[in-house]
mmCIF file of C-alpha atoms and ligand atoms in Angstrom:
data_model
loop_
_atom_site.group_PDB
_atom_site.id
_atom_site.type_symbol
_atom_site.label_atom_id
_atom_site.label_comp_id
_atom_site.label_asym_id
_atom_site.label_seq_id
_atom_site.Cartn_x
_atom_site.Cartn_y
_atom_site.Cartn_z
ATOM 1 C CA UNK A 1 -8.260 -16.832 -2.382
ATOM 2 C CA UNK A 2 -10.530 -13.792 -1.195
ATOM 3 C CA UNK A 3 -10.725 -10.323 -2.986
ATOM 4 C CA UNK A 4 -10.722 -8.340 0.066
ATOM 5 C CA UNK A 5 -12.274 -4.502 0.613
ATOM 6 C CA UNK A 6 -10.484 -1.406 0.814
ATOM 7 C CA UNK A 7 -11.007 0.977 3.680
ATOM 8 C CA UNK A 8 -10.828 4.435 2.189
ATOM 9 C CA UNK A 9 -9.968 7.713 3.906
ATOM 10 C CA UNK A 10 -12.051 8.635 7.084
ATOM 11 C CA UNK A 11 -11.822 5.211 8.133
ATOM 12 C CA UNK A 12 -10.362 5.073 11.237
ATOM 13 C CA UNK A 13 -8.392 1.958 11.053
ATOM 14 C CA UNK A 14 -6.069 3.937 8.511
ATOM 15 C CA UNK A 15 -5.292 5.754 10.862
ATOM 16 C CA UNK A 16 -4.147 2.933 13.722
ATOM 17 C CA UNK A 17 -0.657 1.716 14.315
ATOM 18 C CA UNK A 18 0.040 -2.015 13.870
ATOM 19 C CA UNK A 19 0.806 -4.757 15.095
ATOM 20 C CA UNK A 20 4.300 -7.114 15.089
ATOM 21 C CA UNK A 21 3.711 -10.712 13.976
ATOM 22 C CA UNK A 22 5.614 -12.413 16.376
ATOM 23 C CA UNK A 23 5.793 -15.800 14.486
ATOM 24 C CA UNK A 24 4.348 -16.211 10.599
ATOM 25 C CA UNK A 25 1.026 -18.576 10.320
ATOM 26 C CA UNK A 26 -0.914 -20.227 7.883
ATOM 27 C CA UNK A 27 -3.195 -17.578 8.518
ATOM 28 C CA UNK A 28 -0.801 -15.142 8.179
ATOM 29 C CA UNK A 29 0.087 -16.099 4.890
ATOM 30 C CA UNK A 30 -3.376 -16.514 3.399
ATOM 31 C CA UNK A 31 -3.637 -12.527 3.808
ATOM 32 C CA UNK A 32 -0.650 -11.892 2.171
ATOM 33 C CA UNK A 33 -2.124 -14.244 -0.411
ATOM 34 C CA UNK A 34 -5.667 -12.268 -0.333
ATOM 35 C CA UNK A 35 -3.647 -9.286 -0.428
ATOM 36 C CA UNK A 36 -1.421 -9.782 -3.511
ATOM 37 C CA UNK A 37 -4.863 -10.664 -5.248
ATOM 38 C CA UNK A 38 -6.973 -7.812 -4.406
ATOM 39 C CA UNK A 39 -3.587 -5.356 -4.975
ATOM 40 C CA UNK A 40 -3.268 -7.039 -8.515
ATOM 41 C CA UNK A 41 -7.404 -6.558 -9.054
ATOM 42 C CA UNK A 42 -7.112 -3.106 -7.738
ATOM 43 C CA UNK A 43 -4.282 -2.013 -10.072
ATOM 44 C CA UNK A 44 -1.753 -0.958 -7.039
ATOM 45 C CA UNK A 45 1.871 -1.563 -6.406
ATOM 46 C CA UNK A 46 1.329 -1.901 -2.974
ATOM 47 C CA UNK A 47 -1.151 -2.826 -0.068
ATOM 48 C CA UNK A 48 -0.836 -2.349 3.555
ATOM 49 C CA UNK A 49 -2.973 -4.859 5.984
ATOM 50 C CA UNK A 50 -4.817 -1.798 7.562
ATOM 51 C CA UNK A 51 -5.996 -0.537 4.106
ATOM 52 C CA UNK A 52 -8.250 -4.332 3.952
ATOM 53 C CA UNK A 53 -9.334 -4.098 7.908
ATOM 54 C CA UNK A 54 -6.194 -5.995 9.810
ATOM 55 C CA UNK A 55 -3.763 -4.721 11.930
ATOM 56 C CA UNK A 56 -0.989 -7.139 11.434
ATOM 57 C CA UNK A 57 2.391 -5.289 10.452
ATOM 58 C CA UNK A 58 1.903 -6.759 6.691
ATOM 59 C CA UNK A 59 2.530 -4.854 3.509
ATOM 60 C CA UNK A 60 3.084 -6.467 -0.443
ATOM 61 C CA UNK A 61 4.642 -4.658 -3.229
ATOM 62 C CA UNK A 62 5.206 -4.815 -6.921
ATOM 63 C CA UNK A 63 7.463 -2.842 -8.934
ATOM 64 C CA UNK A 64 8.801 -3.730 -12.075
ATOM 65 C CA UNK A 65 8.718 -7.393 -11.329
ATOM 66 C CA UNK A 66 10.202 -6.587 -8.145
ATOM 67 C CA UNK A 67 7.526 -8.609 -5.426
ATOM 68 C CA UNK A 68 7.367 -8.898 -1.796
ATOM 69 C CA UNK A 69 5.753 -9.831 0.875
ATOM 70 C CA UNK A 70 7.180 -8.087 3.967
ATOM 71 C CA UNK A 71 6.285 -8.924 7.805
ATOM 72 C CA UNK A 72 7.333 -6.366 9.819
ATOM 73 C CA UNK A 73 9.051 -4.350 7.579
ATOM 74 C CA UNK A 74 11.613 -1.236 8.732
ATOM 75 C CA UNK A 75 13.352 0.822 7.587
ATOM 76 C CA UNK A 76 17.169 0.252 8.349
ATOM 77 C CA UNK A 77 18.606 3.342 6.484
ATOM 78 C CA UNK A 78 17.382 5.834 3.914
ATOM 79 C CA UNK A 79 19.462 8.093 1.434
ATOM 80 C CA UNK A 80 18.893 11.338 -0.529
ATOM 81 C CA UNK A 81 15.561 12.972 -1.971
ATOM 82 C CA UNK A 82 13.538 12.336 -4.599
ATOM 83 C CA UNK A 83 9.752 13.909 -5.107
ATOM 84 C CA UNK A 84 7.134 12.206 -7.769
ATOM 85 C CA UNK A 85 3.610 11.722 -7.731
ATOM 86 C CA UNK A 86 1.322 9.607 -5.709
ATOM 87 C CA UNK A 87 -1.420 7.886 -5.094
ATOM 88 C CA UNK A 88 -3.274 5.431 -2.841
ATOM 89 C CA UNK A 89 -5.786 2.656 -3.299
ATOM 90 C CA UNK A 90 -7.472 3.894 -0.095
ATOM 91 C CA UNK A 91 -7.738 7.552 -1.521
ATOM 92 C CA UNK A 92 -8.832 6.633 -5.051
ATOM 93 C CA UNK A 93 -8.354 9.173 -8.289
ATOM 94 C CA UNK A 94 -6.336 11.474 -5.468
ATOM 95 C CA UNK A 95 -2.774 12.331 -6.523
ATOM 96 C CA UNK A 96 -0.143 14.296 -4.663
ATOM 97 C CA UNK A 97 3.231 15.148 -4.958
ATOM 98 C CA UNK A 98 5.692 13.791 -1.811
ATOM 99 C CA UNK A 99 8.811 14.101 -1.259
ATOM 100 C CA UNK A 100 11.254 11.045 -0.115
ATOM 101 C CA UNK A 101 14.234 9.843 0.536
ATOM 102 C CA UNK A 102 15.818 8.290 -2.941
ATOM 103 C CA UNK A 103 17.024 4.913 -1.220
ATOM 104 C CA UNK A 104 16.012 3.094 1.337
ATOM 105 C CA UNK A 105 16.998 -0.121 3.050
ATOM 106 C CA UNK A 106 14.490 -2.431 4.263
ATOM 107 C CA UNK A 107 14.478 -5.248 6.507
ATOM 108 C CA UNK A 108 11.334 -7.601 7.151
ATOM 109 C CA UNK A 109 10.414 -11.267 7.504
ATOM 110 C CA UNK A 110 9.408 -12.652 4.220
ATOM 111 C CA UNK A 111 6.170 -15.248 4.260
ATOM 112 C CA UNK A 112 8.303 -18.472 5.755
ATOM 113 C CA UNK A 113 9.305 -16.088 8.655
ATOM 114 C CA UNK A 114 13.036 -15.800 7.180
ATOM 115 C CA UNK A 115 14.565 -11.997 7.656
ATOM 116 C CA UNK A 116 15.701 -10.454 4.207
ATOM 117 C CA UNK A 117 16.623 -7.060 3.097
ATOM 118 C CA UNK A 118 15.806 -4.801 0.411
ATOM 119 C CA UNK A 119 17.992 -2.284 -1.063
ATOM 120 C CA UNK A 120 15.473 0.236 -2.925
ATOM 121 C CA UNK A 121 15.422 3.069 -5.398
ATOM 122 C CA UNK A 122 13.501 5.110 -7.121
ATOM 123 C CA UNK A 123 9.167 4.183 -7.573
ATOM 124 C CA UNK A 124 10.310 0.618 -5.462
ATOM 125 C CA UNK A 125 11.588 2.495 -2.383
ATOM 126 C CA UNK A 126 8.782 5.046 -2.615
ATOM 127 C CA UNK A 127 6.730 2.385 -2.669
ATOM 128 C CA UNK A 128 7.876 1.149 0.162
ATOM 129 C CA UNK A 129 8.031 4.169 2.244
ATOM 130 C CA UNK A 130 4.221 4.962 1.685
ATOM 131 C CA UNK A 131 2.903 0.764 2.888
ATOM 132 C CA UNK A 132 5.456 1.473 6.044
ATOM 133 C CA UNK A 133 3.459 4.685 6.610
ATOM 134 C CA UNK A 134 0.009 2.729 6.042
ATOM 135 C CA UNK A 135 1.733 0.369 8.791
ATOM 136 C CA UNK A 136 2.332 3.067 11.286
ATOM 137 C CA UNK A 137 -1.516 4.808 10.542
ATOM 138 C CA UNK A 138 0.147 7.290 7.912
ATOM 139 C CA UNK A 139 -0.729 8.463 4.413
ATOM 140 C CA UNK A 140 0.807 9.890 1.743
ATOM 141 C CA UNK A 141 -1.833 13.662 2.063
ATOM 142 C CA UNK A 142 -0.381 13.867 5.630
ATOM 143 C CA UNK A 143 2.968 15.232 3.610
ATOM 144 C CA UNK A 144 1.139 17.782 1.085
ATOM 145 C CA UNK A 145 1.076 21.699 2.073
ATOM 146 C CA UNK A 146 -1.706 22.758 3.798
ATOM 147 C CA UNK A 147 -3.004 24.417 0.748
ATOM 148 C CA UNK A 148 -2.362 20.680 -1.373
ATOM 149 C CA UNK A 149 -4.123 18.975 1.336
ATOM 150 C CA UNK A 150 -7.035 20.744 1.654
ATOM 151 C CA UNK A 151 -7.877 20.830 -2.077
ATOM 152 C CA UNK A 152 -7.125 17.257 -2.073
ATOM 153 C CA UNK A 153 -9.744 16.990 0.731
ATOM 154 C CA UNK A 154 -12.059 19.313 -1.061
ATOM 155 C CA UNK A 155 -11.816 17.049 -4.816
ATOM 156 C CA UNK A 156 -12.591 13.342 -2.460
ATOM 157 C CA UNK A 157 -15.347 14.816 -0.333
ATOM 158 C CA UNK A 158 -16.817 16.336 -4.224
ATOM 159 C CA UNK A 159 -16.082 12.536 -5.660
ATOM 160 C CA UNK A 160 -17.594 11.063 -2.896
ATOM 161 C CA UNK A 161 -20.495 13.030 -3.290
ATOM 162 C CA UNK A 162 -23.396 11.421 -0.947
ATOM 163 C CA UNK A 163 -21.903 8.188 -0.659
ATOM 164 C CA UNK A 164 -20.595 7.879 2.623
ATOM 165 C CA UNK A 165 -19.361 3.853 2.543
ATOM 166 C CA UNK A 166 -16.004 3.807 4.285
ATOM 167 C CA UNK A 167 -14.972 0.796 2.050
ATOM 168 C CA UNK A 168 -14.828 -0.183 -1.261
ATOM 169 C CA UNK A 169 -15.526 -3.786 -3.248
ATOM 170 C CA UNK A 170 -13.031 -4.616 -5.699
ATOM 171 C CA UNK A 171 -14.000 -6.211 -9.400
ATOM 172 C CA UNK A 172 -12.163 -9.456 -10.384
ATOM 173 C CA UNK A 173 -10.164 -9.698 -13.689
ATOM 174 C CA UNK A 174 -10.054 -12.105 -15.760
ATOM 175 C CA UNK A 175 -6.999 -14.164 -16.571
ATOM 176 C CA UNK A 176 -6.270 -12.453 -19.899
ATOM 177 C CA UNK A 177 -6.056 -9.326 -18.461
ATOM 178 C CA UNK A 178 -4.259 -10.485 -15.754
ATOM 179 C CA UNK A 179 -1.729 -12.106 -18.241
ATOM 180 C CA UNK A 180 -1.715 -8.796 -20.410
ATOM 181 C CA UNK A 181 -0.579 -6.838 -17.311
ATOM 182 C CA UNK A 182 2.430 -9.402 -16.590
ATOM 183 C CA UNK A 183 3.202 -9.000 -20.032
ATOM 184 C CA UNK A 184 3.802 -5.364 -19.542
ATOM 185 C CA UNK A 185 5.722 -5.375 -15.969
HETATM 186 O O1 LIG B 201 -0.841 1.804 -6.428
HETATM 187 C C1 LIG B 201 -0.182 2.623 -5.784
HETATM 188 N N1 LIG B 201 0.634 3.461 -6.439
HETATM 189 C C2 LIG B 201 1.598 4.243 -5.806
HETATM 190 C C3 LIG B 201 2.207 5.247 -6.541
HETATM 191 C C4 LIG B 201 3.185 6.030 -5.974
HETATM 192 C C5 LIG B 201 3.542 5.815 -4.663
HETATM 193 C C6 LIG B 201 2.930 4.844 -3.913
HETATM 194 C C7 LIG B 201 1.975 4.049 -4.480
HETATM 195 S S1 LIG B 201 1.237 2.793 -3.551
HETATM 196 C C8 LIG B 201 -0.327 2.696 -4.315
HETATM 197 C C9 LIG B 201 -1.135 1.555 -3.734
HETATM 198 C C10 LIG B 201 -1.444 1.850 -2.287
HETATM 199 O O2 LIG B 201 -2.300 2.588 -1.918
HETATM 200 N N2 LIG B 201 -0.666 1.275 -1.409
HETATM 201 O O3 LIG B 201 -0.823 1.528 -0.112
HETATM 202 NI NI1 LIG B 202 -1.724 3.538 -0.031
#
């Protein structure tokens, strides 16, 4: 397996629309393999294929235990409101609060090509909500107040600083740590 980079905000691949897999591969499934690895090295819940350069309608997530690979993943229905915190591998030490819907039902092709659906609540179906975004060139700023947005803007381009790289490398763990974070989930 590959650690892939992240494209981070100002790349303009975030911003593209994807594409539907129309059958799942063996190639297909080796980025949903390289993309569990570098979301578990990366310390996310969730990665969409556009945040590591492809535009394949891919996502993974992992939420208390909860994992998935989804191919083409939409939303079927979506209940109530909830607003909490976020953040985004792509937009890194950048948090925002967004608000969205409490429950949402999912329906995708899992990594054998087989449709399943997800009934989500809560951090798992915000989760979800923000890699269908990625999917569709969306991120989670795009819902902050101008005022939000614009600081938010204001704190990356400070972070960033001179270093205009549109992608970042991301550090292997070792097993032990890896083992100490399954420990926790
Ligand atoms: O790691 C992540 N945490 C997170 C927290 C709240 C809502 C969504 C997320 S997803 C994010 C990883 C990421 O950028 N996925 O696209
Ligand atoms: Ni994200």
């Amino acid at each position: 397996m590959t650690l892939l980079d992240i494209w981070v905000l100002d790349a303009p691949i975030l911003r593209q629309d994807t594409t539907l897999v129309s059958g799942v591969t063996d190639s297909h499934r080796r980025l949903i393999d390289d993309m569990f690895e570098t979301m578990y090295a990366a310390r996310g819940i969730g990665l969409a294929a556009t945040q590591v350069g492809r535009l394949e309608r891919i996502c993974v997530v992992d939420v208390d235990k909860a994992r998935y690979a989804l191919v083409n993943p939409e939303i079927v229905t979506s209940d109530g409101e909830q607003t909490g915190e976020e953040g985004c591998l792509s937009i890194p030490e950048i948090y925002g609060d967004v608000t969205r819907a409490q429950r949402v039902m999912v329906r995708a092709l899992d990594r054998d090509g087989k449709p399943f659906e997800i009934d989500a609540t809560d951090l798992l179906a915000r989760c979800l909500q923000h890699e269908i975004d990625h999917l569709h060139g969306r991120l989670f700023i795009d819902y902050l107040s101008l005022v939000k947005r614009q600081a938010a803007m204001k704190k990356w381009r400070k972070l960033r600083g001179k270093d205009k790289s549109l992608t970042r490398t991301i550090e292997p763990r070792d097993a032990a740590e890896h083992h100490d974070r399954d420990e926790e989930l």
